């Protein structure tokens, strides 16, 4: 019997269509592709946590071996119908006790659902890649980060962050500017593993995300002008197409933890293995 995973989307319909236009897939669709890249026989189903419908019952959720919360522009520090709906959905996931994983917005949704808080990041954006992630003492022995070196880089794109962790949370990794980069949250009957960065994103998707965030990047003076942004995005795309290009990796300051898909997606692979081990037991 193959693994069954539920992918939870937190993009609105308009946001999903906009991302399909710019990147070729909504965030939950990217996650489904990533999961199947790691485990080809995995069965993925998708549900929205921001469409206002009643969240599935814990009994329904227990039919899945793992639950994954994909990224989105949702701002969990704001009180909106979407943020309330997302938090309510994750509360059901904790009640169900099914292993859960999320990146970026997924981490923020789980943190708020368990009693934590989020805030706008300062400086505002972590765009393209996060540098120098370091595991904590707890993270160095945690299965989420198994196989990671002492420090590593990863794709990233966010302007919000977790400011207060809920009770039952442990920081597994952080950086100087974003202390909460990887977390385990134990709440109710459930356990959530999450990262602030994006192990599911290819380099091509990061290049597309930079183009989508053009106005924000210019406002933050992270690029001098549109031509500089386009040159940077094209270099990232070229490395995606030819990951063995040492010249491009050197120019971008990236190593195999980012350029090799298996290493870049390590946390997701570790989570799939965790879900599979629970299924086997």
Coordinates of C-alpha atoms in Angstrom, one line a residue:
X1 CA 0.0 0.0 0.0
X2 CA 1.6 3.3 -1.0
X3 CA 2.0 6.3 1.3
X4 CA -0.9 8.7 1.2
X5 CA -0.1 12.4 1.8
X6 CA -2.5 15.3 2.1
X7 CA -1.1 18.6 0.8
X8 CA -2.7 21.6 2.4
X9 CA -2.9 24.8 0.2
X10 CA -3.1 28.2 1.7
X11 CA -3.1 30.3 -1.5
X12 CA -6.4 31.9 -2.5
X13 CA -7.7 30.9 -6.0
X14 CA -6.3 34.2 -7.5
X15 CA -2.9 33.6 -5.9
X16 CA -2.8 30.0 -7.2
X17 CA -3.6 31.2 -10.7
X18 CA -1.0 34.0 -10.6
X19 CA 1.7 31.5 -9.5
X20 CA 0.7 29.1 -12.2
X21 CA 1.1 31.9 -14.7
X22 CA 4.5 33.0 -13.4
X23 CA 6.0 29.7 -12.3
X24 CA 3.9 27.0 -14.0
X25 CA 2.4 25.5 -10.8
X26 CA 0.6 26.6 -7.6
X27 CA 2.5 26.0 -4.4
X28 CA 0.7 22.8 -3.5
X29 CA 1.3 21.5 -7.1
X30 CA 5.0 22.1 -6.7
X31 CA 4.9 20.2 -3.4
X32 CA 3.1 17.2 -5.0
X33 CA 5.8 17.1 -7.7
X34 CA 8.5 17.3 -5.1
X35 CA 7.0 14.5 -3.0
X36 CA 6.7 12.3 -6.1
X37 CA 10.3 13.1 -7.1
X38 CA 11.5 11.7 -3.8
X39 CA 8.9 8.8 -3.6
X40 CA 7.4 8.1 -7.0
X41 CA 4.6 5.9 -5.7
X42 CA 3.3 8.3 -3.1
X43 CA -0.4 9.2 -3.5
X44 CA -1.1 13.0 -3.0
X45 CA -4.4 14.6 -2.4
X46 CA -4.9 18.4 -2.0
X47 CA -7.2 20.5 0.1
X48 CA -7.5 24.2 0.8
X49 CA -7.3 25.6 4.4
X50 CA -8.4 29.1 3.4
X51 CA -11.6 28.5 1.4
X52 CA -13.8 28.9 4.4
X53 CA -15.1 25.4 4.5
X54 CA -15.2 23.3 7.7
X55 CA -11.8 21.5 8.2
X56 CA -11.8 17.7 7.8
X57 CA -12.5 15.7 10.9
X58 CA -9.6 14.1 12.8
X59 CA -11.0 10.8 11.6
X60 CA -10.7 11.8 8.0
X61 CA -7.2 13.2 8.5
X62 CA -6.1 9.9 10.0
X63 CA -6.5 8.2 6.7
X64 CA -3.3 9.9 5.6
X65 CA 0.2 8.9 6.6
X66 CA 1.5 12.5 6.4
X67 CA 0.2 16.0 6.0
X68 CA 2.2 18.8 4.3
X69 CA 1.4 22.6 4.5
X70 CA 2.7 24.4 1.4
X71 CA 3.9 28.0 1.2
X72 CA 1.8 31.0 0.3
X73 CA 1.6 34.8 0.8
X74 CA -0.7 34.4 3.8
X75 CA 0.2 36.8 6.7
X76 CA -0.4 34.9 9.9
X77 CA 0.3 38.1 12.0
X78 CA -3.0 39.5 10.6
X79 CA -6.5 38.7 11.8
X80 CA -8.3 37.8 8.5
X81 CA -10.8 35.1 7.5
X82 CA -8.0 33.3 5.7
X83 CA -5.6 33.3 8.7
X84 CA -8.4 32.1 11.1
X85 CA -9.4 29.4 8.6
X86 CA -5.7 28.2 8.2
X87 CA -5.2 28.1 12.0
X88 CA -8.4 26.2 12.5
X89 CA -7.4 23.6 9.9
X90 CA -4.0 23.1 11.6
X91 CA -5.7 22.7 14.9
X92 CA -7.6 19.7 13.5
X93 CA -4.3 18.3 12.2
X94 CA -2.8 18.5 15.7
X95 CA -5.9 16.8 17.1
X96 CA -5.7 14.0 14.5
X97 CA -2.1 13.2 15.6
X98 CA -0.9 12.7 11.9
X99 CA 2.7 13.6 11.3
X100 CA 2.8 17.1 9.6
X101 CA 5.4 19.1 7.8
X102 CA 5.4 22.6 6.4
X103 CA 7.7 25.2 4.9
X104 CA 7.6 29.0 5.1
X105 CA 3.9 29.9 5.5
X106 CA 3.3 26.3 6.6
X107 CA 5.6 26.8 9.6
X108 CA 3.9 30.1 10.5
X109 CA 0.4 28.5 10.3
X110 CA 1.4 25.7 12.6
X111 CA 3.1 28.1 15.1
X112 CA 0.0 30.3 15.3
X113 CA -2.4 27.3 15.6
X114 CA -0.4 26.0 18.6
X115 CA -0.4 29.4 20.3
X116 CA 2.6 31.2 18.9
X117 CA 2.9 34.5 17.0
X118 CA 4.3 35.8 13.8
X119 CA 5.4 39.3 12.7
X120 CA 6.7 41.1 9.7
X121 CA 10.4 40.5 9.2
X122 CA 13.0 43.3 9.7
X123 CA 14.8 43.7 7.4
X124 CA 11.7 43.0 5.4
X125 CA 12.8 40.3 3.0
X126 CA 14.9 37.1 2.9
X127 CA 14.9 36.6 -0.9
X128 CA 16.5 34.0 -3.1
X129 CA 18.6 32.1 -0.6
X130 CA 19.2 32.0 3.2
X131 CA 22.8 31.8 4.1
X132 CA 24.5 30.1 7.0
X133 CA 21.8 28.1 8.6
X134 CA 23.1 26.5 11.8
X135 CA 21.5 23.6 13.7
X136 CA 21.0 24.0 17.4
X137 CA 22.1 21.2 19.8
X138 CA 18.6 19.7 19.5
X139 CA 18.7 20.0 15.7
X140 CA 22.0 18.2 15.3
X141 CA 20.4 15.0 16.6
X142 CA 16.9 15.5 15.2
X143 CA 15.8 13.3 12.3
X144 CA 14.4 16.3 10.4
X145 CA 17.9 17.6 9.8
X146 CA 19.7 14.2 9.4
X147 CA 22.4 14.5 6.8
X148 CA 22.7 18.2 6.9
X149 CA 26.3 19.6 7.5
X150 CA 27.1 22.0 10.4
X151 CA 26.0 24.9 8.3
X152 CA 24.1 25.1 5.0
X153 CA 22.2 27.4 2.6
X154 CA 18.7 26.9 1.2
X155 CA 16.2 28.6 -1.1
X156 CA 14.1 31.2 0.7
X157 CA 11.5 33.8 0.0
X158 CA 9.6 35.4 2.9
X159 CA 8.8 38.7 4.5
X160 CA 7.2 37.4 7.7
X161 CA 8.7 35.2 10.5
X162 CA 7.8 33.4 13.7
X163 CA 8.3 35.8 16.6
X164 CA 7.0 33.8 19.5
X165 CA 7.1 30.0 19.5
X166 CA 4.3 28.1 21.1
X167 CA 4.7 25.9 24.2
X168 CA 5.9 22.5 23.1
X169 CA 8.2 23.9 20.4
X170 CA 11.9 23.4 20.0
X171 CA 14.1 25.4 17.6
X172 CA 16.2 23.1 15.5
X173 CA 18.1 25.6 13.4
X174 CA 18.4 29.3 12.9
X175 CA 20.4 32.1 11.4
X176 CA 21.6 35.4 12.8
X177 CA 18.8 37.4 11.1
X178 CA 16.1 34.8 11.3
X179 CA 16.5 32.8 14.6
X180 CA 13.6 30.4 13.8
X181 CA 14.6 28.5 10.6
X182 CA 13.6 24.9 11.6
X183 CA 11.3 23.8 14.4
X184 CA 9.5 20.9 16.0
X185 CA 6.2 21.6 17.5
X186 CA 4.4 19.1 19.8
X187 CA 0.8 20.2 20.4
X188 CA -2.2 18.1 21.5
X189 CA -1.8 14.7 19.9
X190 CA 0.3 15.8 17.0
X191 CA 3.9 16.7 16.0
X192 CA 4.8 19.2 13.3
X193 CA 8.2 19.6 11.7
X194 CA 8.7 22.8 9.9
X195 CA 11.3 25.0 8.1
X196 CA 11.2 28.7 7.3
X197 CA 13.0 28.1 4.0
X198 CA 11.9 26.3 0.9
X199 CA 13.5 22.8 0.3
X200 CA 10.7 22.1 -2.2
X201 CA 11.7 24.9 -4.6
X202 CA 13.9 24.4 -7.6
X203 CA 16.4 27.1 -8.6
X204 CA 14.2 27.9 -11.6
X205 CA 11.3 28.5 -9.2
X206 CA 13.4 30.8 -7.1
X207 CA 14.4 32.8 -10.2
X208 CA 10.7 33.1 -11.1
X209 CA 9.9 34.2 -7.5
X210 CA 12.5 36.9 -7.6
X211 CA 10.9 38.2 -10.8
X212 CA 7.4 38.1 -9.2
X213 CA 8.7 40.1 -6.2
X214 CA 10.5 42.7 -8.4
X215 CA 8.8 45.7 -6.9
X216 CA 9.5 44.6 -3.4
X217 CA 13.2 43.8 -4.2
X218 CA 13.6 47.3 -5.8
X219 CA 11.9 49.0 -2.9
X220 CA 14.2 47.2 -0.4
X221 CA 17.2 48.1 -2.5
X222 CA 18.3 44.5 -2.8
X223 CA 18.9 45.1 -6.5
X224 CA 19.9 48.3 -8.1
X225 CA 17.5 48.1 -11.0
X226 CA 15.4 45.7 -13.1
X227 CA 18.4 44.8 -15.3
X228 CA 20.4 43.7 -12.3
X229 CA 17.5 41.6 -11.1
X230 CA 17.1 40.0 -14.5
X231 CA 20.8 39.2 -14.8
X232 CA 20.7 37.6 -11.3
X233 CA 17.6 35.5 -12.1
X234 CA 19.0 34.3 -15.4
X235 CA 22.2 33.2 -13.7
X236 CA 20.1 31.2 -11.2
X237 CA 18.1 29.7 -14.1
X238 CA 21.3 28.7 -15.9
X239 CA 22.5 26.9 -12.8
X240 CA 19.2 25.1 -12.5
X241 CA 19.6 23.9 -16.1
X242 CA 23.3 22.9 -15.6
X243 CA 23.9 22.2 -11.9
X244 CA 27.4 21.0 -12.5
X245 CA 28.5 24.5 -13.6
X246 CA 31.1 25.4 -11.0
X247 CA 31.5 28.9 -12.4
X248 CA 27.8 29.7 -11.8
X249 CA 27.8 28.1 -8.4
X250 CA 30.8 30.1 -7.4
X251 CA 29.3 33.4 -8.7
X252 CA 26.1 32.7 -6.7
X253 CA 28.0 31.4 -3.7
X254 CA 26.1 28.1 -3.7
X255 CA 27.3 24.6 -3.0
X256 CA 25.8 21.1 -3.4
X257 CA 23.4 21.6 -0.5
X258 CA 21.5 23.8 -2.9
X259 CA 22.5 22.7 -6.4
X260 CA 21.9 18.9 -5.9
X261 CA 18.1 18.2 -5.7
X262 CA 18.5 15.4 -3.2
X263 CA 20.4 17.5 -0.8
X264 CA 18.2 20.6 -1.3
X265 CA 15.1 18.5 -0.5
X266 CA 16.7 16.7 2.4
X267 CA 14.2 17.8 5.1
X268 CA 11.2 16.6 2.9
X269 CA 12.9 13.3 2.3
X270 CA 13.5 12.9 6.0
X271 CA 9.9 13.6 6.7
X272 CA 8.7 11.1 4.2
X273 CA 11.0 8.5 5.8
X274 CA 9.5 9.4 9.2
X275 CA 6.0 9.0 8.0
X276 CA 6.9 5.7 6.3
X277 CA 8.4 4.4 9.5
X278 CA 5.3 5.2 11.5
X279 CA 3.2 3.4 8.8
X280 CA 5.4 0.3 9.1
X281 CA 5.0 0.2 12.9

